[in-house]
GROMACS .gro file of C-alpha atoms in nm:
model
  132
    1UNK     CA    1   0.309   2.719   1.692
    2UNK     CA    2   0.405   2.365   1.711
    3UNK     CA    3   0.091   2.200   1.925
    4UNK     CA    4  -0.075   2.365   1.683
    5UNK     CA    5  -0.363   2.480   1.959
    6UNK     CA    6  -0.504   2.685   1.784
    7UNK     CA    7  -0.679   2.468   1.517
    8UNK     CA    8  -0.824   2.289   1.800
    9UNK     CA    9  -1.230   2.368   1.924
   10UNK     CA   10  -1.044   2.544   2.262
   11UNK     CA   11  -0.796   2.724   2.140
   12UNK     CA   12  -0.733   2.928   2.353
   13UNK     CA   13  -0.758   2.783   2.774
   14UNK     CA   14  -0.467   2.474   2.570
   15UNK     CA   15  -0.219   2.745   2.522
   16UNK     CA   16  -0.236   2.905   2.789
   17UNK     CA   17  -0.262   2.648   2.980
   18UNK     CA   18   0.096   2.499   2.792
   19UNK     CA   19   0.227   2.851   2.704
   20UNK     CA   20   0.469   2.707   2.719
   21UNK     CA   21   0.504   2.360   2.592
   22UNK     CA   22   0.460   2.596   2.305
   23UNK     CA   23   0.843   2.629   2.244
   24UNK     CA   24   1.004   2.406   2.534
   25UNK     CA   25   0.797   2.046   2.534
   26UNK     CA   26   0.774   1.988   2.926
   27UNK     CA   27   0.522   1.858   3.082
   28UNK     CA   28   0.293   2.149   3.298
   29UNK     CA   29   0.349   2.367   3.505
   30UNK     CA   30   0.715   2.342   3.380
   31UNK     CA   31   0.686   2.764   3.479
   32UNK     CA   32   0.733   2.622   3.821
   33UNK     CA   33   1.039   2.364   3.770
   34UNK     CA   34   1.180   2.605   3.621
   35UNK     CA   35   1.151   2.785   3.967
   36UNK     CA   36   1.192   2.522   4.184
   37UNK     CA   37   1.471   2.369   3.996
   38UNK     CA   38   1.734   2.659   3.890
   39UNK     CA   39   2.025   2.743   4.094
   40UNK     CA   40   2.228   3.112   4.025
   41UNK     CA   41   2.456   2.909   3.800
   42UNK     CA   42   2.199   2.723   3.614
   43UNK     CA   43   1.868   2.906   3.492
   44UNK     CA   44   1.654   2.707   3.396
   45UNK     CA   45   1.437   3.002   3.238
   46UNK     CA   46   1.776   3.095   3.026
   47UNK     CA   47   1.744   2.739   2.928
   48UNK     CA   48   1.739   2.669   2.571
   49UNK     CA   49   1.667   2.305   2.353
   50UNK     CA   50   1.943   2.266   2.008
   51UNK     CA   51   1.655   2.356   1.852
   52UNK     CA   52   1.641   2.733   2.023
   53UNK     CA   53   1.311   2.637   2.178
   54UNK     CA   54   1.329   2.802   2.504
   55UNK     CA   55   1.028   2.951   2.737
   56UNK     CA   56   1.107   3.282   2.707
   57UNK     CA   57   0.926   3.200   2.361
   58UNK     CA   58   0.639   3.046   2.496
   59UNK     CA   59   0.586   3.330   2.658
   60UNK     CA   60   0.658   3.595   2.441
   61UNK     CA   61   0.383   3.428   2.162
   62UNK     CA   62   0.121   3.432   2.497
   63UNK     CA   63   0.131   3.761   2.643
   64UNK     CA   64   0.009   4.021   2.378
   65UNK     CA   65  -0.292   3.753   2.420
   66UNK     CA   66  -0.309   3.765   2.805
   67UNK     CA   67  -0.275   4.143   2.833
   68UNK     CA   68  -0.552   4.151   2.526
   69UNK     CA   69  -0.781   3.883   2.465
   70UNK     CA   70  -0.948   4.000   2.140
   71UNK     CA   71  -0.646   4.014   1.920
   72UNK     CA   72  -0.664   3.668   1.989
   73UNK     CA   73  -0.664   3.556   1.605
   74UNK     CA   74  -0.778   3.261   1.583
   75UNK     CA   75  -1.138   3.070   1.726
   76UNK     CA   76  -1.231   3.126   2.005
   77UNK     CA   77  -1.333   2.815   2.248
   78UNK     CA   78  -1.630   2.669   2.266
   79UNK     CA   79  -1.641   2.650   2.618
   80UNK     CA   80  -1.501   2.849   2.879
   81UNK     CA   81  -1.372   3.117   2.669
   82UNK     CA   82  -1.498   3.436   2.851
   83UNK     CA   83  -1.404   3.281   3.152
   84UNK     CA   84  -1.055   3.289   3.085
   85UNK     CA   85  -0.719   3.439   3.167
   86UNK     CA   86  -0.756   3.360   3.497
   87UNK     CA   87  -0.446   3.429   3.740
   88UNK     CA   88  -0.205   3.108   3.623
   89UNK     CA   89   0.088   3.064   3.812
   90UNK     CA   90   0.365   3.109   3.497
   91UNK     CA   91   0.230   3.483   3.476
   92UNK     CA   92   0.367   3.553   3.827
   93UNK     CA   93   0.739   3.302   3.793
   94UNK     CA   94   0.806   3.488   3.417
   95UNK     CA   95   0.644   3.817   3.539
   96UNK     CA   96   0.987   3.808   3.795
   97UNK     CA   97   1.258   3.611   3.714
   98UNK     CA   98   1.213   3.726   3.345
   99UNK     CA   99   1.132   4.069   3.416
  100UNK     CA  100   0.825   4.173   3.277
  101UNK     CA  101   0.604   4.332   3.511
  102UNK     CA  102   0.297   4.316   3.309
  103UNK     CA  103   0.303   3.998   3.366
  104UNK     CA  104   0.319   4.092   3.730
  105UNK     CA  105   0.004   4.312   3.689
  106UNK     CA  106  -0.221   4.128   3.500
  107UNK     CA  107  -0.194   3.874   3.745
  108UNK     CA  108  -0.277   4.079   4.018
  109UNK     CA  109  -0.533   4.242   3.846
  110UNK     CA  110  -0.728   3.914   3.808
  111UNK     CA  111  -0.999   3.809   3.998
  112UNK     CA  112  -0.801   3.551   4.336
  113UNK     CA  113  -1.103   3.332   4.287
  114UNK     CA  114  -1.292   3.246   3.966
  115UNK     CA  115  -1.674   3.126   4.000
  116UNK     CA  116  -1.625   2.878   3.620
  117UNK     CA  117  -1.471   2.530   3.749
  118UNK     CA  118  -1.301   2.493   3.442
  119UNK     CA  119  -1.070   2.832   3.493
  120UNK     CA  120  -1.060   2.712   3.889
  121UNK     CA  121  -0.881   2.335   3.770
  122UNK     CA  122  -0.689   2.484   3.500
  123UNK     CA  123  -0.487   2.705   3.786
  124UNK     CA  124  -0.368   2.426   4.020
  125UNK     CA  125  -0.074   2.617   4.226
  126UNK     CA  126  -0.307   2.853   4.395
  127UNK     CA  127  -0.028   3.070   4.614
  128UNK     CA  128   0.272   3.097   4.411
  129UNK     CA  129   0.352   3.422   4.640
  130UNK     CA  130   0.450   3.172   4.872
  131UNK     CA  131   0.714   3.035   4.660
  132UNK     CA  132   0.906   3.326   4.657
   0.00000   0.00000   0.00000
């Protein structure tokens, strides 16, 4: 976990926001950029940096904690921990493009809206189904 989000006072939510950056240091929303910029001949979801970092490793790291937050091995966020996970577009993009149906099911099982302003702010792409 190169960015060491787990050592902060908000380890869970930033990990959700930047899950892709853990293994693939690009600016969020990198999953949306991968979706938009990929072509049949150049699929960025399969791109790896010279050090082996790739988007799938970020998704692989976070998936167990999305599916069962009680398994999160680090400290709870000091604020907003109970508000997450929320519908994050990477769940839908990665679920479809990496053939991870559990992420699509998780995305669809989460409420469309949340009362928590911080959680809502962190889910910038509100209707990712429109992108398909």
